[in-house]
Tab-separated table of C-alpha atoms in Angstrom:
chain	number	residue	atom	x	y	z
A	1	MET	CA	10.500	15.032	3.924
A	2	ASN	CA	8.060	17.173	6.113
A	3	LEU	CA	5.691	14.828	7.616
A	4	ARG	CA	3.570	16.994	9.847
A	5	ARG	CA	1.512	14.276	11.103
A	6	GLN	CA	1.336	10.613	11.079
A	7	GLN	CA	-1.395	7.913	12.390
A	8	GLN	CA	-1.041	4.526	11.800
A	9	THR	CA	-3.880	1.621	12.650
A	10	GLY	CA	-3.426	-1.947	12.759
A	11	ARG	CA	-0.810	-3.900	11.709
A	12	THR	CA	0.492	-3.828	8.173
A	13	TRP	CA	-0.033	-5.704	5.156
A	14	PRO	CA	2.374	-5.156	2.423
A	15	THR	CA	0.980	-6.502	-0.844
A	16	GLY	CA	1.515	-3.587	-3.051
A	17	LEU	CA	-0.803	-5.724	-5.696
A	18	ARG	CA	-3.183	-3.007	-5.549
A	19	VAL	CA	-5.077	-3.957	-8.784
A	20	LEU	CA	-5.707	-6.833	-7.343
A	21	ILE	CA	-7.282	-6.092	-4.106
A	22	TRP	CA	-8.850	-2.842	-5.275
A	23	ALA	CA	-10.799	-4.916	-7.972
A	24	ALA	CA	-11.660	-7.864	-5.254
A	25	ALA	CA	-13.082	-4.932	-3.159
A	26	CYS	CA	-15.886	-3.380	-5.124
A	27	CYS	CA	-18.376	-5.278	-3.473
A	28	CYS	CA	-18.908	-2.005	-1.345
A	29	ALA	CA	-21.399	0.375	-2.557
A	30	PRO	CA	-19.622	4.135	-2.605
A	31	ALA	CA	-20.658	6.728	-0.162
A	32	LEU	CA	-21.749	9.942	-1.414
A	33	ALA	CA	-20.290	13.024	-0.021
A	34	GLN	CA	-20.786	16.838	-0.773
A	35	ASP	CA	-18.325	19.589	-1.701
A	36	ALA	CA	-17.228	20.925	1.891
A	37	PRO	CA	-17.186	25.166	1.812
A	38	ALA	CA	-14.976	25.589	4.271
A	39	ALA	CA	-10.764	26.306	3.079
A	40	ARG	CA	-8.840	23.331	3.342
A	41	GLN	CA	-6.023	23.381	6.026
A	42	ALA	CA	-3.728	20.295	4.872
A	43	LEU	CA	-3.407	18.179	1.805
A	44	ARG	CA	-5.046	15.071	3.841
A	45	VAL	CA	-3.342	11.964	2.466
A	46	CYS	CA	-4.967	8.481	2.992
A	47	GLN	CA	-1.977	5.812	3.197
A	48	ASP	CA	-0.407	2.503	3.921
A	49	PRO	CA	2.388	3.154	5.999
A	50	ASN	CA	4.467	-0.143	4.780
A	51	ASN	CA	4.203	-0.420	1.269
A	52	LEU	CA	6.989	0.783	-0.974
A	53	PRO	CA	7.522	1.994	-3.330
A	54	PHE	CA	4.350	3.316	-3.190
A	55	SER	CA	3.931	4.929	0.715
A	56	ASN	CA	5.342	4.361	3.912
A	57	THR	CA	5.245	6.465	7.259
A	58	ARG	CA	8.266	7.761	6.605
A	59	GLY	CA	7.754	8.968	3.169
A	60	GLU	CA	9.688	7.473	1.291
A	61	GLY	CA	7.232	6.235	-1.493
A	62	ILE	CA	6.276	7.340	-5.077
A	63	GLU	CA	2.776	8.626	-3.405
A	64	ASN	CA	4.324	10.459	-0.794
A	65	ARG	CA	6.537	12.287	-2.848
A	66	ILE	CA	3.725	13.044	-5.675
A	67	ALA	CA	1.619	14.619	-2.485
A	68	GLU	CA	4.183	16.412	-1.382
A	69	LEU	CA	4.818	17.962	-5.084
A	70	PHE	CA	1.027	18.954	-4.680
A	71	GLY	CA	1.141	20.291	-1.100
A	72	LYS	CA	3.428	23.143	-2.318
A	73	ALA	CA	1.574	23.610	-5.505
A	74	LEU	CA	-1.692	24.316	-3.236
A	75	GLY	CA	0.425	25.961	-0.305
A	76	LEU	CA	-0.781	23.267	2.231
A	77	PRO	CA	1.043	20.914	4.481
A	78	VAL	CA	0.779	17.538	3.431
A	79	THR	CA	-0.433	15.150	6.529
A	80	TYR	CA	-1.026	11.319	6.437
A	81	TYR	CA	-3.481	9.067	8.047
A	82	SER	CA	-2.521	5.793	7.844
A	83	PHE	CA	-4.055	2.415	7.636
A	84	PRO	CA	-2.927	-1.133	6.406
A	85	GLN	CA	-4.292	-1.757	2.514
A	86	ARG	CA	-7.027	-4.385	3.384
A	87	MET	CA	-10.227	-5.165	1.815
A	88	ALA	CA	-11.788	-2.404	3.927
A	89	PHE	CA	-9.257	0.655	3.368
A	90	PHE	CA	-11.504	2.887	1.816
A	91	ARG	CA	-14.235	2.242	4.567
A	92	ASN	CA	-11.735	2.816	7.508
A	93	THR	CA	-10.049	5.957	5.588
A	94	LEU	CA	-11.600	7.776	2.811
A	95	ARG	CA	-14.833	7.182	4.025
A	96	PHE	CA	-14.284	6.942	8.204
A	97	LYS	CA	-16.384	9.476	9.684
A	98	LEU	CA	-17.217	9.493	13.123
A	99	PRO	CA	-20.173	11.492	14.838
A	100	GLY	CA	-19.307	15.198	14.582
A	101	GLN	CA	-15.632	14.657	13.576
A	102	ASP	CA	-14.660	15.401	10.161
A	103	TYR	CA	-12.739	12.693	7.586
A	104	PRO	CA	-9.459	11.816	8.503
A	105	CYS	CA	-8.068	12.139	5.000
A	106	ASP	CA	-9.392	13.426	1.260
A	107	ILE	CA	-7.411	11.340	-0.973
A	108	VAL	CA	-5.732	7.931	-1.950
A	109	MET	CA	-2.852	9.006	-4.405
A	110	GLY	CA	-2.892	5.946	-6.127
A	111	VAL	CA	-6.188	3.705	-7.724
A	112	PRO	CA	-6.337	1.344	-10.793
A	113	LEU	CA	-8.777	3.645	-13.137
A	114	GLY	CA	-12.301	2.268	-13.679
A	115	LEU	CA	-12.502	1.208	-9.561
A	116	ASP	CA	-16.063	2.181	-8.640
A	117	GLU	CA	-15.460	2.591	-4.923
A	118	VAL	CA	-14.359	6.088	-5.082
A	119	SER	CA	-14.244	8.905	-7.777
A	120	VAL	CA	-11.492	8.244	-9.482
A	121	THR	CA	-9.587	11.177	-11.589
A	122	LYS	CA	-7.688	11.249	-14.567
A	123	PRO	CA	-4.755	8.571	-14.894
A	124	TYR	CA	-1.571	10.141	-14.193
A	125	TYR	CA	0.882	6.748	-15.446
A	126	ARG	CA	0.162	3.324	-17.372
A	127	SER	CA	2.705	0.346	-16.153
A	128	THR	CA	2.225	-3.108	-16.412
A	129	TYR	CA	3.409	-6.677	-14.964
A	130	ALA	CA	7.101	-6.851	-15.434
A	131	LEU	CA	9.479	-10.477	-15.699
A	132	VAL	CA	12.401	-9.940	-13.977
A	133	ILE	CA	15.499	-11.944	-14.399
A	134	PRO	CA	19.115	-12.116	-13.326
A	135	GLN	CA	22.048	-11.633	-15.465
A	136	GLY	CA	25.091	-14.084	-16.162
A	137	LYS	CA	22.389	-16.933	-15.658
A	138	GLY	CA	21.751	-17.722	-18.859
A	139	MET	CA	19.603	-15.289	-19.617
A	140	ASP	CA	21.582	-12.154	-20.629
A	141	HIS	CA	20.115	-12.650	-24.302
A	142	VAL	CA	16.285	-12.637	-23.110
A	143	ALA	CA	15.251	-8.862	-23.785
A	144	SER	CA	11.236	-9.501	-23.649
A	145	GLY	CA	8.550	-11.624	-22.790
A	146	GLU	CA	8.136	-13.397	-26.693
A	147	ASP	CA	12.200	-13.874	-26.012
A	148	PHE	CA	11.640	-15.640	-22.349
A	149	LEU	CA	9.015	-17.748	-23.918
A	150	LYS	CA	11.329	-18.804	-26.788
A	151	LEU	CA	13.711	-20.526	-24.325
A	152	ASP	CA	14.369	-23.790	-24.950
A	153	PRO	CA	11.171	-26.092	-23.329
A	154	ALA	CA	13.663	-28.352	-21.412
A	155	ARG	CA	15.361	-25.168	-19.904
A	156	LEU	CA	11.779	-23.592	-18.999
A	157	ARG	CA	10.803	-26.660	-17.529
A	158	THR	CA	14.047	-26.356	-15.156
A	159	LEU	CA	13.238	-22.772	-14.272
A	160	ARG	CA	11.456	-21.384	-10.557
A	161	ILE	CA	9.100	-18.457	-11.350
A	162	GLY	CA	8.290	-16.631	-8.290
A	163	VAL	CA	4.772	-14.791	-8.100
A	164	TYR	CA	1.683	-13.996	-6.521
A	165	ASP	CA	-0.830	-16.043	-5.887
A	166	ARG	CA	-4.041	-15.210	-7.784
A	167	SER	CA	-2.603	-12.472	-9.915
A	168	PRO	CA	-2.321	-11.690	-13.510
A	169	ALA	CA	1.379	-13.229	-13.668
A	170	ALA	CA	-0.298	-16.342	-12.367
A	171	GLN	CA	-2.522	-16.110	-15.241
A	172	TRP	CA	0.373	-15.681	-17.892
A	173	LEU	CA	2.223	-18.575	-16.810
A	174	ALA	CA	-0.809	-20.979	-16.984
A	175	ARG	CA	-1.663	-19.673	-20.351
A	176	HIS	CA	1.665	-20.163	-21.709
A	177	GLY	CA	2.025	-23.775	-19.862
A	178	LEU	CA	4.492	-22.730	-17.261
A	179	LEU	CA	1.920	-22.977	-14.223
A	180	GLU	CA	4.108	-26.459	-13.000
A	181	GLN	CA	7.128	-23.616	-12.708
A	182	ALA	CA	5.696	-21.385	-10.504
A	183	VAL	CA	6.507	-20.441	-7.233
A	184	PRO	CA	3.212	-18.991	-5.366
A	185	TYR	CA	3.379	-16.504	-2.777
A	186	LYS	CA	0.745	-15.147	-0.581
A	187	LEU	CA	-1.038	-12.189	-2.077
A	188	MET	CA	-2.283	-11.237	1.965
A	189	ASN	CA	0.180	-12.246	4.547
A	190	ALA	CA	-0.688	-10.817	8.051
A	191	ASP	CA	3.038	-10.553	8.983
A	192	PRO	CA	4.201	-7.000	8.998
A	193	GLU	CA	7.909	-7.898	8.506
A	194	ARG	CA	6.839	-9.267	4.819
A	195	TYR	CA	6.834	-6.844	1.840
A	196	PRO	CA	6.208	-7.102	-1.556
A	197	GLY	CA	9.616	-6.790	-2.781
A	198	GLU	CA	11.270	-9.327	-0.938
A	199	ILE	CA	10.085	-11.872	-4.090
A	200	VAL	CA	12.667	-9.715	-5.895
A	201	GLU	CA	15.652	-8.145	-3.390
A	202	LYS	CA	15.952	-11.422	-1.163
A	203	ASP	CA	14.843	-14.639	-3.067
A	204	LEU	CA	15.507	-13.704	-6.738
A	205	ALA	CA	18.639	-11.621	-5.845
A	206	GLU	CA	19.764	-14.998	-3.323
A	207	GLY	CA	19.355	-17.409	-5.666
A	208	ARG	CA	16.018	-19.169	-4.494
A	209	LEU	CA	14.165	-18.500	-7.521
A	210	ASP	CA	15.114	-18.020	-11.278
A	211	ALA	CA	12.690	-15.457	-12.112
A	212	VAL	CA	10.106	-13.112	-11.041
A	213	ILE	CA	6.686	-11.868	-12.392
A	214	VAL	CA	5.293	-8.825	-10.144
A	215	TRP	CA	3.395	-5.901	-10.856
A	216	GLY	CA	6.380	-3.170	-12.589
A	217	PRO	CA	6.718	-0.323	-10.060
A	218	ILE	CA	7.678	-3.352	-7.817
A	219	ALA	CA	9.898	-4.514	-9.825
A	220	GLY	CA	11.556	-1.577	-11.045
A	221	PHE	CA	12.060	-0.688	-7.490
A	222	PHE	CA	13.081	-3.329	-5.389
A	223	ALA	CA	15.486	-4.749	-8.939
A	224	ARG	CA	17.205	-1.403	-8.768
A	225	ARG	CA	18.338	-2.032	-5.093
A	226	VAL	CA	20.079	-4.910	-5.706
A	227	ARG	CA	23.895	-4.750	-6.419
A	228	ALA	CA	24.595	-8.117	-7.747
A	229	PRO	CA	23.802	-9.922	-9.839
A	230	ALA	CA	22.115	-7.207	-11.874
A	231	LEU	CA	18.508	-7.563	-12.502
A	232	ALA	CA	16.755	-7.146	-15.884
A	233	VAL	CA	13.354	-5.729	-15.873
A	234	LEU	CA	11.202	-6.367	-18.863
A	235	PRO	CA	7.852	-5.395	-19.421
A	236	LEU	CA	4.880	-7.728	-20.411
A	237	LYS	CA	2.201	-6.579	-22.711
A	238	SER	CA	-1.206	-7.663	-21.959
A	239	GLU	CA	-2.742	-10.632	-24.347
A	240	LYS	CA	-6.300	-11.940	-24.831
A	241	GLY	CA	-7.716	-13.041	-21.298
A	242	VAL	CA	-4.656	-11.728	-19.622
A	243	ARG	CA	-4.798	-8.352	-18.893
A	244	LEU	CA	-1.267	-7.148	-17.044
A	245	ASP	CA	-1.332	-3.345	-18.087
A	246	TYR	CA	-3.328	-0.600	-15.745
A	247	GLN	CA	-3.910	2.690	-15.596
A	248	MET	CA	-3.072	4.295	-12.316
A	249	ALA	CA	-5.385	7.779	-11.097
A	250	MET	CA	-6.174	8.608	-7.747
A	251	GLY	CA	-9.160	8.274	-5.641
A	252	LEU	CA	-11.735	11.045	-3.741
A	253	ARG	CA	-14.886	10.364	-2.204
A	254	TYR	CA	-17.614	10.799	-4.539
A	255	GLY	CA	-19.945	14.411	-4.910
A	256	GLU	CA	-16.516	16.659	-4.109
A	257	ARG	CA	-16.900	17.785	-7.464
A	258	ALA	CA	-14.394	20.826	-7.166
A	259	TRP	CA	-12.165	18.875	-5.282
A	260	LYS	CA	-11.699	16.362	-8.115
A	261	GLN	CA	-11.139	19.239	-10.792
A	262	GLN	CA	-8.822	21.032	-8.695
A	263	ILE	CA	-6.277	17.455	-8.282
A	264	GLU	CA	-6.918	16.915	-11.719
A	265	GLN	CA	-5.453	20.033	-12.791
A	266	LEU	CA	-2.683	19.425	-10.776
A	267	ILE	CA	-2.249	16.151	-12.650
A	268	GLU	CA	-2.311	18.024	-15.748
A	269	SER	CA	-0.181	20.730	-14.599
A	270	LYS	CA	2.577	18.388	-12.823
A	271	ALA	CA	2.788	16.193	-15.101
A	272	PRO	CA	6.452	16.645	-15.979
A	273	GLU	CA	7.168	15.891	-12.540
A	274	ILE	CA	5.221	13.491	-11.857
A	275	THR	CA	6.746	11.544	-14.684
A	276	ALA	CA	10.197	12.374	-13.101
A	277	ILE	CA	9.496	10.818	-9.913
A	278	LEU	CA	8.141	7.643	-11.459
A	279	GLN	CA	11.592	7.521	-13.287
A	280	GLU	CA	13.455	7.922	-10.441
A	281	TYR	CA	11.714	5.122	-8.774
A	282	GLY	CA	12.369	2.608	-11.477
A	283	VAL	CA	8.263	2.434	-12.812
A	284	PRO	CA	8.124	0.877	-16.017
A	285	LEU	CA	5.972	3.470	-18.231
A	286	VAL	CA	4.526	1.805	-21.080
A	287	ASP	CA	1.642	3.092	-23.725
A	288	ALA	CA	-1.596	1.920	-24.798
A	289	SER	CA	0.283	-0.622	-27.387
A	290	PHE	CA	0.558	-2.966	-23.988
A	291	ALA	CA	-3.059	-3.416	-23.981
A	292	ALA	CA	-4.504	-6.513	-25.149
A	293	PRO	CA	-5.809	-6.675	-28.446
A	294	GLY	CA	-9.589	-4.738	-28.377
A	295	ASP	CA	-9.363	-3.127	-25.235
């Protein structure tokens, strides 16, 4: 990966649960910008420096790969401006501008559709929260969330199910009377060594948990990194009152209409390559049938 410039600010906050963080951050009013007349010299990407499977400073994430794909199509080098994904991520990246200076980056490669802090493009994939269970532990016949809920109640009550606190996964457990089985993990963790996938590739794989429910891209990517036991990734459908599936898009500054059109053209023309990248990383791709009735 040819990463021509990196800038890293502050400590990383590895949550990966962007849907929750960005939805909670919508209290800030969007800043308006105007189309810049000057030709672009680079595809300047705003990213989290340690947030696999999405991005990192080594260019190993899904969004790094898609950025490189876009950069090649545009004939531009790809540069990254890194900042931990905290509540003020957009203010400190996409909307950050000192007097007499330019913005440090121009695009966020992954935001949920409907976010109002940025100008959101058309979506380029839909995924959902997923149940991850180890094979060979008495649940090999479980092939869906419905199968999981049909397990013997006595068996269900013995399970330790890892979830991030205040996430849709916790809501799903509460809806089905399984909140007592939840093992909560902090959504916000200041420790730079912590990362969202360790709930899967460490605690679940090493037997400290019996099952995990996390955002699909995290589930798929980290489950593939576990050699033993084999981990099954089961996408969960949204239910009335519990939304688990989300469409993901890209985020730009408001007012940059020509830039948005250019990016949306790339999303459309590069759709097969984008899908191939997502599949390579094990992202559970779902369709509208996973949405809750009425959505």
